[in-house]
Tab-separated table of C-alpha atoms in Angstrom:
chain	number	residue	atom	x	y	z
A	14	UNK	CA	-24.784	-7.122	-23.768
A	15	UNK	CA	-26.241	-10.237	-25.042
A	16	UNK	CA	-22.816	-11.968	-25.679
A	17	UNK	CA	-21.576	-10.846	-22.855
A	18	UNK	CA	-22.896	-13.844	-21.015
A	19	UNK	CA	-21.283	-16.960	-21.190
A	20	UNK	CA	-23.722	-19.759	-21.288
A	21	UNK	CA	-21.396	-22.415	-20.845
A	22	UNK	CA	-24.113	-23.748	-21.206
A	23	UNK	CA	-22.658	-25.697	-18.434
A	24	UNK	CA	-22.971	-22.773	-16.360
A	25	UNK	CA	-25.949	-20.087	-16.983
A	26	UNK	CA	-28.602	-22.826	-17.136
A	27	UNK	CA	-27.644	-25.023	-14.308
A	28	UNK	CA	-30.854	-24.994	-12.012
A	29	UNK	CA	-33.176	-25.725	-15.235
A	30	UNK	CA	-31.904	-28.950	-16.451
A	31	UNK	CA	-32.949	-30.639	-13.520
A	32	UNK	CA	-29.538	-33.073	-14.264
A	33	UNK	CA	-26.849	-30.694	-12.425
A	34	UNK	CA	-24.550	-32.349	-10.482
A	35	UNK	CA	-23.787	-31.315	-6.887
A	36	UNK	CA	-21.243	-32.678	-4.193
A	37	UNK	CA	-22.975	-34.573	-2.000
A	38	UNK	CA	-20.813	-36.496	0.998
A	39	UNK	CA	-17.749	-37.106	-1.639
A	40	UNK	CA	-20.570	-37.926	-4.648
A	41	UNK	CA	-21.580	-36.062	-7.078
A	42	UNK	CA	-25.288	-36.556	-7.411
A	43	UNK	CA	-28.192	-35.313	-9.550
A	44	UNK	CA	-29.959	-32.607	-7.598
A	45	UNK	CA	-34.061	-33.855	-9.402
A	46	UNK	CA	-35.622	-30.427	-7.552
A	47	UNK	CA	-33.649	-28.074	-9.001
A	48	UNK	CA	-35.784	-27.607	-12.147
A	49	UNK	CA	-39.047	-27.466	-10.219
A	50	UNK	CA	-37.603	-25.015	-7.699
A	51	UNK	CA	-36.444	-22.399	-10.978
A	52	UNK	CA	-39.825	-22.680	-12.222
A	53	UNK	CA	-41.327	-21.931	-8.886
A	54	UNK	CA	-39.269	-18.987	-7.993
A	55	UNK	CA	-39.292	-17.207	-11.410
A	56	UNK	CA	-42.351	-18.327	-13.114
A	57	UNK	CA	-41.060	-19.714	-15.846
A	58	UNK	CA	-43.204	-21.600	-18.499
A	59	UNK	CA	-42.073	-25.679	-17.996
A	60	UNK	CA	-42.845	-25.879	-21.407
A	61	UNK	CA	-39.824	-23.244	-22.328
A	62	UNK	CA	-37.950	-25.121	-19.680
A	63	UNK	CA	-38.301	-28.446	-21.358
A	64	UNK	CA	-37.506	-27.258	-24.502
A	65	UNK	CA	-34.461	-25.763	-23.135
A	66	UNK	CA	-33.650	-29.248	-21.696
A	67	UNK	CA	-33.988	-31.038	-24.776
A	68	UNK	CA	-31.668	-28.578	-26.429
A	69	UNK	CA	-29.118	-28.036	-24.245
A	70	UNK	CA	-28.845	-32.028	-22.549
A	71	UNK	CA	-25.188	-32.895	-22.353
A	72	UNK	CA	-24.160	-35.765	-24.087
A	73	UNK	CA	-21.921	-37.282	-20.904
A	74	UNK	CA	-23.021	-37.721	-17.269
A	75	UNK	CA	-20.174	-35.998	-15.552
A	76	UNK	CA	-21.367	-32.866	-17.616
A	77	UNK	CA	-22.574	-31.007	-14.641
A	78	UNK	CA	-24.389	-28.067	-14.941
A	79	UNK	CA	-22.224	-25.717	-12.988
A	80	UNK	CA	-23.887	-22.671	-11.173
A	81	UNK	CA	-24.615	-23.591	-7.715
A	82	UNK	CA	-27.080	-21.925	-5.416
A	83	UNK	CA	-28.941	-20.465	-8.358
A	84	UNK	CA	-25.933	-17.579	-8.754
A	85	UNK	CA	-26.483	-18.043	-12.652
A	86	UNK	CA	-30.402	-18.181	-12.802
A	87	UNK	CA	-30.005	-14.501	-11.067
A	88	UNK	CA	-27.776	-13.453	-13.659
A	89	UNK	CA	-28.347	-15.263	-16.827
A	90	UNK	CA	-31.952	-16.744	-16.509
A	91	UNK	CA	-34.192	-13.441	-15.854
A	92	UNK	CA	-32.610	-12.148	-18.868
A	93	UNK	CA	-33.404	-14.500	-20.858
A	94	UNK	CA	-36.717	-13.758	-22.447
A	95	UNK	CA	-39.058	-16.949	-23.566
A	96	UNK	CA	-39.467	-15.552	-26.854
A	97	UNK	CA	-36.174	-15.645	-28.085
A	98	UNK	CA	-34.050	-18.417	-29.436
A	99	UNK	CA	-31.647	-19.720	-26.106
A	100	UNK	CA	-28.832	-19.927	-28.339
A	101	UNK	CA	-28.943	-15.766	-28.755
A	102	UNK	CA	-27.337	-16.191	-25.715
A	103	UNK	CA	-25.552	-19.399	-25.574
A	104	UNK	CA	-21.899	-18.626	-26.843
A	105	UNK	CA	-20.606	-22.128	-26.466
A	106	UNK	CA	-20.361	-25.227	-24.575
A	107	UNK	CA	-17.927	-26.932	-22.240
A	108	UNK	CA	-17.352	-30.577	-20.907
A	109	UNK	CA	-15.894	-32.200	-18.426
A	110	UNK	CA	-15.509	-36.022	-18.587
A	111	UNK	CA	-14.491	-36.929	-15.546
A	112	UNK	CA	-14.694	-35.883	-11.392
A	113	UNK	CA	-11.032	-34.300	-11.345
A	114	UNK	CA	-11.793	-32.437	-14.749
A	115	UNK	CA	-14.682	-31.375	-13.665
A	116	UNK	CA	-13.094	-30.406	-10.111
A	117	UNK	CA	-10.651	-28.211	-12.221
A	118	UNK	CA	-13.206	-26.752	-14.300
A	119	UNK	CA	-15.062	-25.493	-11.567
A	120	UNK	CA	-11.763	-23.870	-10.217
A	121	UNK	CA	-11.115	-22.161	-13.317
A	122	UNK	CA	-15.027	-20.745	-13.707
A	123	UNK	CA	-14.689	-19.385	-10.168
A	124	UNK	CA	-11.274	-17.810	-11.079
A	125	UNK	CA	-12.717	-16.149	-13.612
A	126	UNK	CA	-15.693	-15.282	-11.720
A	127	UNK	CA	-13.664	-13.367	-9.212
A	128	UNK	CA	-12.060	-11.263	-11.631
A	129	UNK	CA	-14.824	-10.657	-14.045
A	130	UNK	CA	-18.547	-10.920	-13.237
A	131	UNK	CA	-18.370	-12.809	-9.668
A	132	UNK	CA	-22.105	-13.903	-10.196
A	133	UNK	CA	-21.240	-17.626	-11.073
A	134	UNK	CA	-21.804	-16.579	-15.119
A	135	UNK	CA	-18.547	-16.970	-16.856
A	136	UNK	CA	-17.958	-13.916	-19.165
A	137	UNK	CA	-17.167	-14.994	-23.094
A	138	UNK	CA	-13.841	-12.387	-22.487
A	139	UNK	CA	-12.582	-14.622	-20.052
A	140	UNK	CA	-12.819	-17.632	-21.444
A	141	UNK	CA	-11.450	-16.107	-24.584
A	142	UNK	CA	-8.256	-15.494	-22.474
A	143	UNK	CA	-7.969	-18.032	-20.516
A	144	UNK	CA	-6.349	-21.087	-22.551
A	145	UNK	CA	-7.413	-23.607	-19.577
A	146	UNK	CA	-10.573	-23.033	-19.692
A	147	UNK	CA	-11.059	-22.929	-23.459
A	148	UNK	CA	-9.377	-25.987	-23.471
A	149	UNK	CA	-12.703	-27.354	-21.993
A	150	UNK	CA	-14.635	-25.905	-24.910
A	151	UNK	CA	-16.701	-28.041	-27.497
């Protein structure tokens, strides 16, 4: 089941990078806490979490970590065992460089969502099939 998740990397690791971006009265703004609050509720090392950080930063702003409300720690994060490499899971990347593709990235991950998993973790099937979203693969 391993590559069955999709770590948009965008996606399944969204409360650990402590750079997500959430809507916030029409801004998108980094949410600082969400790192600490991961670590807190699942005991993760901060070590492991740094290291995932430094490994997984995205190389634009308007990246955002999508995920909200910690949907893809449940699913993705307590699966992934400290000892193993990240990228055993991590099946590829996405970006978004601006708000409205962002916005419609976001649409197309919950799309998926609903007709796949539903637990805010895109499966590597549907991206596969869907030719919008791969379009936002890198």
């Amino acid at each position: 089941m391993r590559n069955s998740l999709v770590v948009i990397v965008l996606i399944c690791f969204s409360q650990i990078h402590a750079i997500p971006l959430t809507k916030k009265k029409e801004k998108f703004v980094p949410a600082e806490d969400s790192k600490e609050q991961c670590m807190i509720k699942f005991g993760l090392d901060p070590d492991f979490v740094d290291y995932l950080i430094g490994l997984h930063r995205p190389q634009i702003e308007i990246n955002a970590y999508i995920g909200s409300k910690h949907s893809c720690i449940h699913a993705c994060m307590v699966k992934l065992d400290q000892n193993l490499n990240p990228y055993d899971y991590v099946v590829d990347r996405v970006s978004a460089d601006t708000k409205e593709e962002y916005e419609r990235l976001i649409k197309l991950v919950n799309k998926c969502n609903e007709k796949d998993s539903g637990n805010g973790c895109v499966l590597l099937d549907c991206v596969r099939r869907n030719k919008e979203l791969r379009d936002f693969v890198y």
